[in-house]
Tab-separated table of C-alpha atoms (C1' of nucleotides) in Angstrom:
chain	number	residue	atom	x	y	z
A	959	UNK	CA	-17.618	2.459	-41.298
A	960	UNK	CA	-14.410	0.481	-42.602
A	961	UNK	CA	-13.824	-1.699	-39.277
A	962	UNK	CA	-10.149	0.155	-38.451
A	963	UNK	CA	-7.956	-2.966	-37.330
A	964	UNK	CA	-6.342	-2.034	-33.478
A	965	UNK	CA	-2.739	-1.660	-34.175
A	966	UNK	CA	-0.860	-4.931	-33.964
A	967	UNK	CA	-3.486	-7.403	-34.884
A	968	UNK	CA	-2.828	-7.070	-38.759
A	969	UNK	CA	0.752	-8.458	-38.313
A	970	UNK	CA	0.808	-9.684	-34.843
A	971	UNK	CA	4.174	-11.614	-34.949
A	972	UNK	CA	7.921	-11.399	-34.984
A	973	UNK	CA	8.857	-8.067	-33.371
A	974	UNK	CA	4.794	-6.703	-32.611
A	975	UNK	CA	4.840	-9.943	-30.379
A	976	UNK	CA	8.208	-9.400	-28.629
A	977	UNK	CA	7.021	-5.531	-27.717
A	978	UNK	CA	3.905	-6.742	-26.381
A	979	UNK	CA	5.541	-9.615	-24.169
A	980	UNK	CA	8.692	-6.880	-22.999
A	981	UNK	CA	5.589	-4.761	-22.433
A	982	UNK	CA	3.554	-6.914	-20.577
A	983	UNK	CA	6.397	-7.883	-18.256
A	984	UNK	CA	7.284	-4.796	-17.871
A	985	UNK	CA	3.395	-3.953	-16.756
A	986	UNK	CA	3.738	-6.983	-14.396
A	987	UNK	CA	6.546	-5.743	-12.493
A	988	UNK	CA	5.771	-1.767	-12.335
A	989	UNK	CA	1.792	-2.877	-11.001
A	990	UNK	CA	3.499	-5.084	-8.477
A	991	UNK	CA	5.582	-2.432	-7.421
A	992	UNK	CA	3.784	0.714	-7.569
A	993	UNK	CA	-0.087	-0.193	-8.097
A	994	UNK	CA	-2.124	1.057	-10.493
A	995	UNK	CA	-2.366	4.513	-10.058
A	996	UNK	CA	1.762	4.037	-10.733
A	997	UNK	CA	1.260	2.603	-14.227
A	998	UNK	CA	2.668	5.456	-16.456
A	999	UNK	CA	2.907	4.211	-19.668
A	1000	UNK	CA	6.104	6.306	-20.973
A	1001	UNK	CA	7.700	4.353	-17.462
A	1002	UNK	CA	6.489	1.339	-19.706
A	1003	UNK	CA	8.068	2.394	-22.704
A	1004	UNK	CA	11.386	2.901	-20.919
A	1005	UNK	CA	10.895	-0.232	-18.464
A	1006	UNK	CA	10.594	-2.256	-22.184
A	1007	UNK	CA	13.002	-0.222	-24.251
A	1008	UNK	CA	10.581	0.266	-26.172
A	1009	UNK	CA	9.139	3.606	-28.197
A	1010	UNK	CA	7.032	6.092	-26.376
A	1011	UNK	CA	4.530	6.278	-29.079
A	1012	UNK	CA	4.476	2.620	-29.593
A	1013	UNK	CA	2.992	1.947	-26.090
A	1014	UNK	CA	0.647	5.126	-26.532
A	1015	UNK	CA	-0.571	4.185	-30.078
A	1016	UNK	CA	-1.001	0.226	-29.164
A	1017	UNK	CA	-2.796	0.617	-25.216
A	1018	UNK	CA	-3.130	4.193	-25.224
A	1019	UNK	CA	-4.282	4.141	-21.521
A	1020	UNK	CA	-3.235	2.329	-18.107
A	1021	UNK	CA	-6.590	0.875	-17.812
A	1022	UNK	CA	-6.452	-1.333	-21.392
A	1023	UNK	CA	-2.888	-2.045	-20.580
A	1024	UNK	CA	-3.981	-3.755	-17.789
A	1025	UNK	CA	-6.595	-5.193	-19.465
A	1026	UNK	CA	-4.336	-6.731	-21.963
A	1027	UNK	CA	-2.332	-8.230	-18.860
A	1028	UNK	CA	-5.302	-9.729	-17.558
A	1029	UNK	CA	-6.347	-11.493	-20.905
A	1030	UNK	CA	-2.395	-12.648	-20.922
A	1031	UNK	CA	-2.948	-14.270	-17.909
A	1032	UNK	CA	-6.264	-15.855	-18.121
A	1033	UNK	CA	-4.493	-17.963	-20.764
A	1034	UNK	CA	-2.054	-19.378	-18.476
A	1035	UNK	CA	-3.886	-22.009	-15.841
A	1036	UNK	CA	-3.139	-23.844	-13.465
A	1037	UNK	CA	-4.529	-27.384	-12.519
A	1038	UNK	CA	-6.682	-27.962	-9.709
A	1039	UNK	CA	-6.570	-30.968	-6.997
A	1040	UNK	CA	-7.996	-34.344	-7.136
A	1041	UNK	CA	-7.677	-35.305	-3.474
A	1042	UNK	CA	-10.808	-37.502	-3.900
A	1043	UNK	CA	-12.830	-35.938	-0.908
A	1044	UNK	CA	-14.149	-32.367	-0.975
A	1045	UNK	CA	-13.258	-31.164	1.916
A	1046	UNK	CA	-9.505	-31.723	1.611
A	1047	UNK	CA	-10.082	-29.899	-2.543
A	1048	UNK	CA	-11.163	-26.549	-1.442
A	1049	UNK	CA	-9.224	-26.766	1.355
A	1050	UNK	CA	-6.257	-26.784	-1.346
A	1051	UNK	CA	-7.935	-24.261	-3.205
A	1052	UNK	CA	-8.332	-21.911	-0.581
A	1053	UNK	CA	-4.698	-22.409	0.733
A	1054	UNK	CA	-3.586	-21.725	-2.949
A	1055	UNK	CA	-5.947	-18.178	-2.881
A	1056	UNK	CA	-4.397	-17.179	0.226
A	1057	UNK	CA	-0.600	-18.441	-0.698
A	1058	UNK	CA	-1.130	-16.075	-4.201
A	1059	UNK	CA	-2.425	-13.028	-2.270
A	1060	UNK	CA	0.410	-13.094	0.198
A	1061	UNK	CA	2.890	-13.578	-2.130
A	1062	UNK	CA	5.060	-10.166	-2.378
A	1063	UNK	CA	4.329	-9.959	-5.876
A	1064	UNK	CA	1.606	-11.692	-7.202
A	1065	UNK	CA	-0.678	-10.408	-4.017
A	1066	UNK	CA	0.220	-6.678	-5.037
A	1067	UNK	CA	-0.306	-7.066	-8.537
A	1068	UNK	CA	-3.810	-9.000	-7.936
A	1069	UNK	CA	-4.845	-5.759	-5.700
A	1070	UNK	CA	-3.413	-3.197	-8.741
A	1071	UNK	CA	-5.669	-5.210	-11.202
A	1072	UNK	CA	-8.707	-4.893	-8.956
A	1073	UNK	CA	-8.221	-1.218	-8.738
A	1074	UNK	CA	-7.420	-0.965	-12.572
A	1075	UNK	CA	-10.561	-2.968	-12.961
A	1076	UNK	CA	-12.595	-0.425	-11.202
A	1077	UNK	CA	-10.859	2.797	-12.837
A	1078	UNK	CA	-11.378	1.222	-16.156
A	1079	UNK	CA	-14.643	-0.924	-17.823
A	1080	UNK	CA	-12.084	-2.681	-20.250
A	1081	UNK	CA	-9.942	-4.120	-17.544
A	1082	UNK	CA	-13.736	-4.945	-15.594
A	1083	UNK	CA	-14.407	-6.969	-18.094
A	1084	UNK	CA	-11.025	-8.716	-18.422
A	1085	UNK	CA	-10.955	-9.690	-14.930
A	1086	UNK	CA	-14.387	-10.600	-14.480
A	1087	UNK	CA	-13.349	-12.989	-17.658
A	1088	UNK	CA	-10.067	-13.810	-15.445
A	1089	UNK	CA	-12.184	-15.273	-12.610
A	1090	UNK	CA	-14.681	-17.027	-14.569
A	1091	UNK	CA	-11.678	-19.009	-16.140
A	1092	UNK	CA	-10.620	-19.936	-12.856
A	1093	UNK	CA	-13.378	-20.417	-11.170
A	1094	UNK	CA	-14.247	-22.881	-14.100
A	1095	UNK	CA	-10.989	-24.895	-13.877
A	1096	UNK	CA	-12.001	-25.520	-10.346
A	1097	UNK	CA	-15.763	-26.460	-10.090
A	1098	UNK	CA	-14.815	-29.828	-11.808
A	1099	UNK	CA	-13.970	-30.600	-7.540
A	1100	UNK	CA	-17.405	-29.883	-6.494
A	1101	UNK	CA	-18.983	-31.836	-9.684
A	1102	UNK	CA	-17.033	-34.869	-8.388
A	1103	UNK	CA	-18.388	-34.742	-5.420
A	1104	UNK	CA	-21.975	-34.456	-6.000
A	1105	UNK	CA	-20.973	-37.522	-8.183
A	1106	UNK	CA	-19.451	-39.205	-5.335
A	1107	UNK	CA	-22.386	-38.329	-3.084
A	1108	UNK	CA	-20.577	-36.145	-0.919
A	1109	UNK	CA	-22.594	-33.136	-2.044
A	1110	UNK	CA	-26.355	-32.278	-2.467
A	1111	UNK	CA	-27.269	-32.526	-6.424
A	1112	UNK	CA	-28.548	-29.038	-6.398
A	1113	UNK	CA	-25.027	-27.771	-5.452
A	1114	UNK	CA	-23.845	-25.296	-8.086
A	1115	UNK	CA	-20.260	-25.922	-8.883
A	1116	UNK	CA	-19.186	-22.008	-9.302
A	1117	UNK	CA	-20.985	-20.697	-6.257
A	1118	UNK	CA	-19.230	-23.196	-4.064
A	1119	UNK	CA	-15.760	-22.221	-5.733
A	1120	UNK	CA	-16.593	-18.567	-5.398
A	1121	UNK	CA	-17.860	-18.690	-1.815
A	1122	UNK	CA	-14.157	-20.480	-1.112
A	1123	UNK	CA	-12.185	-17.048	-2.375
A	1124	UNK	CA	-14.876	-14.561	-1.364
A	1125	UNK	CA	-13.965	-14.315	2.334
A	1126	UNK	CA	-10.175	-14.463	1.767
A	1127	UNK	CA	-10.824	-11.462	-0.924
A	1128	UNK	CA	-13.320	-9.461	1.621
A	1129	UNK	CA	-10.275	-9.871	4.250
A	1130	UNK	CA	-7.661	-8.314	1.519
A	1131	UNK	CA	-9.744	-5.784	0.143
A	1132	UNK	CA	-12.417	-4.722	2.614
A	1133	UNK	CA	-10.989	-5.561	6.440
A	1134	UNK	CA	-7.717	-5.828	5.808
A	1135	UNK	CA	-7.620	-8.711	8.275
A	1136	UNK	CA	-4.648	-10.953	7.967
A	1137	UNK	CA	-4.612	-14.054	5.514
A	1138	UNK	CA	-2.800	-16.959	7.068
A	1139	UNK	CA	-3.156	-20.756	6.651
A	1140	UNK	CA	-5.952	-20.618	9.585
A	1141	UNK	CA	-8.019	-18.689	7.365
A	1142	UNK	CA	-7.544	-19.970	4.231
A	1143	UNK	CA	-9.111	-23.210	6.004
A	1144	UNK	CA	-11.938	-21.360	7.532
A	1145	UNK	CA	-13.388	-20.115	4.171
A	1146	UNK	CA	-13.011	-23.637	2.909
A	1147	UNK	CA	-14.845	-25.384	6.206
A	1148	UNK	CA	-17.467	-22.277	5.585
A	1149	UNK	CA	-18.226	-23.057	1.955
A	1150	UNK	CA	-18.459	-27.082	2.507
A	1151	UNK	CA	-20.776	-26.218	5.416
A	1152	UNK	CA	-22.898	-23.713	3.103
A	1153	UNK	CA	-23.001	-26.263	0.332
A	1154	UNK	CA	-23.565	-29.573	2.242
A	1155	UNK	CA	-26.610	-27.821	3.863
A	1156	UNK	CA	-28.018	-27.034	0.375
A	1157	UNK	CA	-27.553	-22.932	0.610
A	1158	UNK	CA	-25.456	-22.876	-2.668
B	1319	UNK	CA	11.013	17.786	15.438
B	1320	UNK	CA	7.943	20.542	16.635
B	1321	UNK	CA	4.637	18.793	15.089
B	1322	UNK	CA	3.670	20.797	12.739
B	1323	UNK	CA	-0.278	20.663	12.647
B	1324	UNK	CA	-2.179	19.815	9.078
B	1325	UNK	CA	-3.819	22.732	7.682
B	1326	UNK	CA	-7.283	22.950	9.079
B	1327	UNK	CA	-6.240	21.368	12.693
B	1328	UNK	CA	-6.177	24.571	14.754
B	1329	UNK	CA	-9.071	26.405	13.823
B	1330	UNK	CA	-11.409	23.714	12.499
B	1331	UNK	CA	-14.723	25.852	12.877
B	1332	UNK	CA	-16.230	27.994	10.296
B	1333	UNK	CA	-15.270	28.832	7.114
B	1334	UNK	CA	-12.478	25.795	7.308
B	1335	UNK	CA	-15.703	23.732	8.173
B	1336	UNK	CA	-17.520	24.693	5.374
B	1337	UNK	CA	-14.825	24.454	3.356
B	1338	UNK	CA	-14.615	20.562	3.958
B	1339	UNK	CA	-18.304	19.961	3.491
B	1340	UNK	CA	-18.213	20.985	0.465
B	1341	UNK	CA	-15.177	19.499	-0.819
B	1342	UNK	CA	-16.195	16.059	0.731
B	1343	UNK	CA	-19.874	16.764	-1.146
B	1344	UNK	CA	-17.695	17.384	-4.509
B	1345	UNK	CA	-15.658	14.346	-4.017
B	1346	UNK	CA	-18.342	12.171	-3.180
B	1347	UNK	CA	-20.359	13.105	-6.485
B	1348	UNK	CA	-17.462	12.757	-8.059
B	1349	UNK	CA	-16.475	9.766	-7.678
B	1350	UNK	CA	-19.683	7.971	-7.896
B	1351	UNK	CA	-19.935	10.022	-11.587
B	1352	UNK	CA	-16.333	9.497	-12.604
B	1353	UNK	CA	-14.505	6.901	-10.040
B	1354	UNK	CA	-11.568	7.486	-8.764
B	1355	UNK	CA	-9.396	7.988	-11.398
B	1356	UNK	CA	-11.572	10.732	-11.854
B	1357	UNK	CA	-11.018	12.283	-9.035
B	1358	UNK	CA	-9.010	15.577	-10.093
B	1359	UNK	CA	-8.347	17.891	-7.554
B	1360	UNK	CA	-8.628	20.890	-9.764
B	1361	UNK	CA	-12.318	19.621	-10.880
B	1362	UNK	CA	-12.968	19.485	-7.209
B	1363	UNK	CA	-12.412	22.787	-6.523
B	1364	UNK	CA	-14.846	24.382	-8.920
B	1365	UNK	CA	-17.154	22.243	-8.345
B	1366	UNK	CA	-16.806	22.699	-4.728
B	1367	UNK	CA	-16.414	26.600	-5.779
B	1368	UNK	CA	-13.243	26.575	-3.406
B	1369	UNK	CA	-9.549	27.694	-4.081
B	1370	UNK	CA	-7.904	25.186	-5.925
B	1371	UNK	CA	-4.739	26.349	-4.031
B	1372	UNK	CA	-7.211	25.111	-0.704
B	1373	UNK	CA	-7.717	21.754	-1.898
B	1374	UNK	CA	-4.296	20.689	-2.664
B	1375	UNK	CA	-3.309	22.457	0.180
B	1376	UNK	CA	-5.346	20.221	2.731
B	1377	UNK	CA	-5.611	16.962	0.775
B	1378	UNK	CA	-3.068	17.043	-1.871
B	1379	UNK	CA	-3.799	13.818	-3.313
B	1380	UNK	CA	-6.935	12.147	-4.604
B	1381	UNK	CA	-5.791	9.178	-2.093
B	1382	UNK	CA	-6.135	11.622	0.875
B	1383	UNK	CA	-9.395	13.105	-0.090
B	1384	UNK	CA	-10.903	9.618	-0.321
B	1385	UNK	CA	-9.549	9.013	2.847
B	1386	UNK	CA	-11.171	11.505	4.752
B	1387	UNK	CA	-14.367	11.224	3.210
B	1388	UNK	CA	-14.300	7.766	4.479
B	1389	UNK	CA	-13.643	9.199	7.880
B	1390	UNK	CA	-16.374	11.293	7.341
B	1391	UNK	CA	-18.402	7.872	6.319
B	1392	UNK	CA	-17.618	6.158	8.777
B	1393	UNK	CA	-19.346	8.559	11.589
B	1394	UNK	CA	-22.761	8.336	10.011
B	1395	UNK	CA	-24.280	5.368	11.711
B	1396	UNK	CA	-26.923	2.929	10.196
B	1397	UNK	CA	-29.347	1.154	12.750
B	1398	UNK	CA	-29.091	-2.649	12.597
B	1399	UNK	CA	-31.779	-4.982	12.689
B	1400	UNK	CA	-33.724	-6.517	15.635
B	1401	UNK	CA	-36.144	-9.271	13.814
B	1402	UNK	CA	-35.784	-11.973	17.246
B	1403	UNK	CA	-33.741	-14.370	14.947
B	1404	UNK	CA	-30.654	-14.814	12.994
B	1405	UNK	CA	-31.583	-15.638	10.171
B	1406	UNK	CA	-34.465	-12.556	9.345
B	1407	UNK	CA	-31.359	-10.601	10.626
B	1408	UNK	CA	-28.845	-11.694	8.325
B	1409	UNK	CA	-30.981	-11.522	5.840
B	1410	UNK	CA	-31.972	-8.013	5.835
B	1411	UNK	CA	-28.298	-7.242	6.317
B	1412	UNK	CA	-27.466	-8.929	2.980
B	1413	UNK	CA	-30.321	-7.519	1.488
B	1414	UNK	CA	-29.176	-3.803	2.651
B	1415	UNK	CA	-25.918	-4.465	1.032
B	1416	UNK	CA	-27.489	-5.586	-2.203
B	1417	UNK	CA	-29.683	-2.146	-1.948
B	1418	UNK	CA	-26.599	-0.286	-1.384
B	1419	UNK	CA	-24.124	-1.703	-3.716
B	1420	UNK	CA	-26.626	-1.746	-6.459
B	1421	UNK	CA	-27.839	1.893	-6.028
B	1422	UNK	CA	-26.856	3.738	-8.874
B	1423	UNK	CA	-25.357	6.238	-6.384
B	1424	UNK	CA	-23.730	4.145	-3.705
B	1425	UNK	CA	-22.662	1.525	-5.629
B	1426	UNK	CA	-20.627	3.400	-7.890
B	1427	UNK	CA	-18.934	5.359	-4.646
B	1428	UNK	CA	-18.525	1.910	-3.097
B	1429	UNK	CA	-16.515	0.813	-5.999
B	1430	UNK	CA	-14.427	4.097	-6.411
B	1431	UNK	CA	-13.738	3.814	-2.367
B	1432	UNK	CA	-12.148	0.311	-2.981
B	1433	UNK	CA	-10.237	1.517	-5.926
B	1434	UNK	CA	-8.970	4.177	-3.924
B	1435	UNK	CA	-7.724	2.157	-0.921
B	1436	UNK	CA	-6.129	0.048	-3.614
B	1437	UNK	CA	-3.995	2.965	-5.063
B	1438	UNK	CA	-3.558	5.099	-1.414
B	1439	UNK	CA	-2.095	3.150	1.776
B	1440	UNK	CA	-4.252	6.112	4.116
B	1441	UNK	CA	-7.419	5.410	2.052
B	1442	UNK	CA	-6.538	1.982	2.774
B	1443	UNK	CA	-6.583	2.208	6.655
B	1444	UNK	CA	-9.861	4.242	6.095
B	1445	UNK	CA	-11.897	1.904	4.530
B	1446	UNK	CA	-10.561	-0.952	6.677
B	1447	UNK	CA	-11.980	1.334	9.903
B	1448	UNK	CA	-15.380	1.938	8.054
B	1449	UNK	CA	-15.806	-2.077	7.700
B	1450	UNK	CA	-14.713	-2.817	11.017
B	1451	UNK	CA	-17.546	-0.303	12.371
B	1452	UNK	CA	-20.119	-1.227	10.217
B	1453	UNK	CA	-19.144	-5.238	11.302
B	1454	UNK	CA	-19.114	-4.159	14.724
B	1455	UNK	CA	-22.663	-2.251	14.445
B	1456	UNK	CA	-24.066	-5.379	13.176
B	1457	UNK	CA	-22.359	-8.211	15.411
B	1458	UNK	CA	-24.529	-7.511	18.061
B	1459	UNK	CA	-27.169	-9.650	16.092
B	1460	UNK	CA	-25.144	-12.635	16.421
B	1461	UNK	CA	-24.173	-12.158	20.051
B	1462	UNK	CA	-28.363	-12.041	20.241
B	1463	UNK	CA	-28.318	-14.999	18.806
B	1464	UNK	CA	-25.559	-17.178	20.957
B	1465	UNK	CA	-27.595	-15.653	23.663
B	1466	UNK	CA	-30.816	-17.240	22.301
B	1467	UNK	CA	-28.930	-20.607	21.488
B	1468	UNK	CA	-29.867	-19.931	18.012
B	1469	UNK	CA	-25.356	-20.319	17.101
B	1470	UNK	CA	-23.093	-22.482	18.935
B	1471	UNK	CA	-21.155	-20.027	21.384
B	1472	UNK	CA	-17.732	-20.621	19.806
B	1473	UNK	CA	-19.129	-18.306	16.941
B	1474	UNK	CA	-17.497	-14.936	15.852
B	1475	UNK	CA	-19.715	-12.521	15.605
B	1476	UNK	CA	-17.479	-10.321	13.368
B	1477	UNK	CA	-16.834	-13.181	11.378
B	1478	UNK	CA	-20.369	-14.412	10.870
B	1479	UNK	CA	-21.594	-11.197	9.454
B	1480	UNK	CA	-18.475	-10.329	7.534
B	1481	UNK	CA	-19.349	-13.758	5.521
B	1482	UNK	CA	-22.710	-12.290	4.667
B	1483	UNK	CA	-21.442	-9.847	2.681
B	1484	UNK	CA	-18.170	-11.465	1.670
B	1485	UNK	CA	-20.064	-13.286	-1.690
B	1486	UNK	CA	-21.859	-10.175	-2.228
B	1487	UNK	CA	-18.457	-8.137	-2.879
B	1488	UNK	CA	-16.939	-11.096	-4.107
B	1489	UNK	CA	-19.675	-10.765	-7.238
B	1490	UNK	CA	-19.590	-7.128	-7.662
B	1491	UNK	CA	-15.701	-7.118	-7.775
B	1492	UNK	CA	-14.138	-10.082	-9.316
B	1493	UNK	CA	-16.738	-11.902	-11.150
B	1494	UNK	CA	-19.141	-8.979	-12.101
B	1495	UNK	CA	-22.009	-11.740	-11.239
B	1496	UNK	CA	-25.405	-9.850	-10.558
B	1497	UNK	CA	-26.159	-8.627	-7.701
B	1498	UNK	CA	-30.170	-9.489	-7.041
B	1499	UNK	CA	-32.382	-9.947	-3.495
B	1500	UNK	CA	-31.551	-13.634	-4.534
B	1501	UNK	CA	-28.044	-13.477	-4.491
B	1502	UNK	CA	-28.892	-11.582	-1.017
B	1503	UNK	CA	-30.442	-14.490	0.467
B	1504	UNK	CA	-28.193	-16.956	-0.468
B	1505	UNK	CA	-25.837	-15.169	1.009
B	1506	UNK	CA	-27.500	-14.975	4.612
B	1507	UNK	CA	-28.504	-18.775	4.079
B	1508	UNK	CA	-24.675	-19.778	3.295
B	1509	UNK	CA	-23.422	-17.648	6.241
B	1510	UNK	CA	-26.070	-18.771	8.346
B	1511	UNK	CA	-24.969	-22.560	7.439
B	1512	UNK	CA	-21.917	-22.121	8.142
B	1513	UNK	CA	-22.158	-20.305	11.667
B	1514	UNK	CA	-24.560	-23.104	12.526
B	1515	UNK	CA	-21.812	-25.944	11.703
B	1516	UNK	CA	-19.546	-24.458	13.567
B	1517	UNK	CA	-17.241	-23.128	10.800
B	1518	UNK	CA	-16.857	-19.317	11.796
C	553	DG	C1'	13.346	-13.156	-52.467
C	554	DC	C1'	10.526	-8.852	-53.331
C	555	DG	C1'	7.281	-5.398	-52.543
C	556	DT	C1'	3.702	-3.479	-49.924
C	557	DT	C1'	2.515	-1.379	-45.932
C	558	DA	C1'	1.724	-2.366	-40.889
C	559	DA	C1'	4.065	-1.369	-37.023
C	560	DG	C1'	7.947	0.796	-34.475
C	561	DG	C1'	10.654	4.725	-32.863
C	562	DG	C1'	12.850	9.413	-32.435
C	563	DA	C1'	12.133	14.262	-31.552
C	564	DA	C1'	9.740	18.314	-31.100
C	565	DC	C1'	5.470	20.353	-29.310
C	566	DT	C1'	1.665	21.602	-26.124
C	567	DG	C1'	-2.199	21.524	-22.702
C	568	DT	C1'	-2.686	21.173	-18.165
C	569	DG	C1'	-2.155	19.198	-13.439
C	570	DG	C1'	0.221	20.646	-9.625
C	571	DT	C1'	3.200	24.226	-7.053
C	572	DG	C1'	4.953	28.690	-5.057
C	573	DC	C1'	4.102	33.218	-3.727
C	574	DC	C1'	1.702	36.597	-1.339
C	575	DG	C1'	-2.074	39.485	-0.079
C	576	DA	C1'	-7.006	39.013	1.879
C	577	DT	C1'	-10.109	37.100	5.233
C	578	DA	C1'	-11.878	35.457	9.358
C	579	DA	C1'	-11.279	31.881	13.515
C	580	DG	C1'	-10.564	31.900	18.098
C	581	DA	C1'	-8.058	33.462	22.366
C	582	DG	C1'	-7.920	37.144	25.714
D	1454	DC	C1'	-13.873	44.335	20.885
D	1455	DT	C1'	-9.089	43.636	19.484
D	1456	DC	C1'	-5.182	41.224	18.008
D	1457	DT	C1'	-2.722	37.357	16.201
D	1458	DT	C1'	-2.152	34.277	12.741
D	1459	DA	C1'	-4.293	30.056	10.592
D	1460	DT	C1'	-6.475	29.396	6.515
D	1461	DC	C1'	-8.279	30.815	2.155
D	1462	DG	C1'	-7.797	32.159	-2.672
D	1463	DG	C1'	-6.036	34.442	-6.969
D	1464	DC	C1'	-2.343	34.443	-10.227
D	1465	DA	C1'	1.775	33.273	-12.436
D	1466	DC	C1'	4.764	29.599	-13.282
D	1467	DC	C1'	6.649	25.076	-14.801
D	1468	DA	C1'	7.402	20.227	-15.380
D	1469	DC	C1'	5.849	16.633	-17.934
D	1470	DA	C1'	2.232	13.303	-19.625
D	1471	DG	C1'	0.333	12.618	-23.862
D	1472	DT	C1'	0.154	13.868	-28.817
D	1473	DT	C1'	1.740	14.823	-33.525
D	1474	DC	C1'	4.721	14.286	-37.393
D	1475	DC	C1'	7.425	11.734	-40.089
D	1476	DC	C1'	11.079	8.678	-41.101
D	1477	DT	C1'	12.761	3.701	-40.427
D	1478	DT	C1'	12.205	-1.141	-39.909
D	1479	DA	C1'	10.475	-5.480	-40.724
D	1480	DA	C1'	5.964	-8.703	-41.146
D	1481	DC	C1'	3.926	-11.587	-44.301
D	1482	DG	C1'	1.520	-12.462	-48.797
D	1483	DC	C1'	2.922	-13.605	-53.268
DNA sequence: GCGTTAAGGGAACTGTGGTGCCGATAAGAG
DNA sequence: CTCTTATCGGCACCACAGTTCCCTTAACGC
């Protein structure tokens, strides 16, 4: 049982890196596009100018290309507010959430790595890894507050972040209902209502 | 521009009938064994011991087969509950979800329906219609409970239930949290906060 | 630099998912 | 019951996604 190194992580630089970012970019733009069911990976190969077999022999499927994507992108963060009150924080956040899924691109290529994620237990992983990053580089809000007194000390920090995105997500994915500023503003009134009354 | 009728429209009864029961039964084992970039047509048909020719005939894409057996979903009716309060009512909703999502079964369909409307725009409209009539089927609790005075009357009822299950979905799809009768209840009790502040 | 070999890329090959054709069967109108 | 024709189903066909083979290029350890 020699451990078989993937292909790529022996000599990872110069040209390996430049394929993977022409690849990844190129992953980006056809998921925004087409979705995930229109991830072919010789489209890839072509999209990249890149070999055929290179894209087969290094992700070999659409599901771990995605995955790789997603791990790309959990690298990259963003910061989160500091208004000083709660309230106007997850407001932010939750205009941010609905400002990313409406965006033309980045809204389709969240829903494409949603689906990839449940066509493929790699890319689960990877995103479920995505959102704890982010969920993470947000809670710091909510411990402020319960520092500042603003919220009950048994708050927990991730649920309250979470319960800001999970109605805007449940509108994109399940109901389809529209996401506009109004609603973006309702999860975060929700969620401060939730937490303040010591549900979360 | 005569509308031409889909195959199956003018004589529904009968063989055509049986036909689609047991192509929706395939598909529906299927894609809770496989999900739905499982779903292959051809596989469908044997297992379904119907001409393959048939299938992609009436369906012709994994997308549209989805979509009709979310139709087909969607008729089958579960009863609400009717406890005499909101919150043993939102409760048991949440806790059906739990019981559904984490049935080996269901929850696996569940997922494969979602990855489905994520990769087919008619899937898409079909699962939006099945939450909108299980919402509606359930909304009648809250409109109980504005009656009662147990919710301010500026409430939504299809808003107040959809943020029951909002955190539930929220778990199972983007941060692959468990999904326990615990999560369940906190889920009713964060709703049920939040309704009661005014914030749906 | 140099040499070793990991990684890339071109081209030919193949299994199979999806289609077209056409005769067989039975739904539904009268 | 009879007739019309919608729908089913078997078979042959084909385009192409994915693989294989092997040569070329260039990482990176020394």
């Amino acid at each position: 049982m020699a451990a078989v190194p993937p292909p790529g992580a022996v000599r990872p630089g110069g040209r390996t890196a430049r394929v993977r970012e022409a690849v990844l970019q190129a992953a980006g733009d056809t998921l925004a596009e087409k979705g995930f069911s229109g991830l072919d990976l010789g489209d890839i190969a072509r999209l990249a100018d890149v070999g055929k077999t290179t894209v087969y022999r290094r992700w070999g499927t659409p599901g771990a290309l995605a995955a790789d994507l997603l791990k790309d992108m959990a690298e990259t963060s963003l910061p989160r507010a500091r208004n000083g009150s709660v309230a106007e924080d997850l407001r932010d956040n939750a205009r941010l959430v609905v400002k990313t899924l409406t965006d033309p691109r980045q809204g389709r290529l969240f829903k494409a790595l949603i689906a990839a994620s449940l066509c493929d237990e790699e890319a689960a992983r990877a995103l479920h890894r995505f959102y704890a990053v982010r969920i993470e580089e947000w809670s710091g809000c909510v411990t402020d507050a319960i520092g500042r007194g603003e919220l009950p000390s048994g708050a927990d920090p991730r649920r309250v972040i979470a319960a800001v995105s999970a109605p805007l997500y449940y509108a994109l994915l399940n109901t389809g209902e529209a996401l506009d500023e109004a609603a973006a503003d309702r999860a975060a009134a929700a969620a401060l209502a939730a937490a303040r009354a010591g549900a979360l």
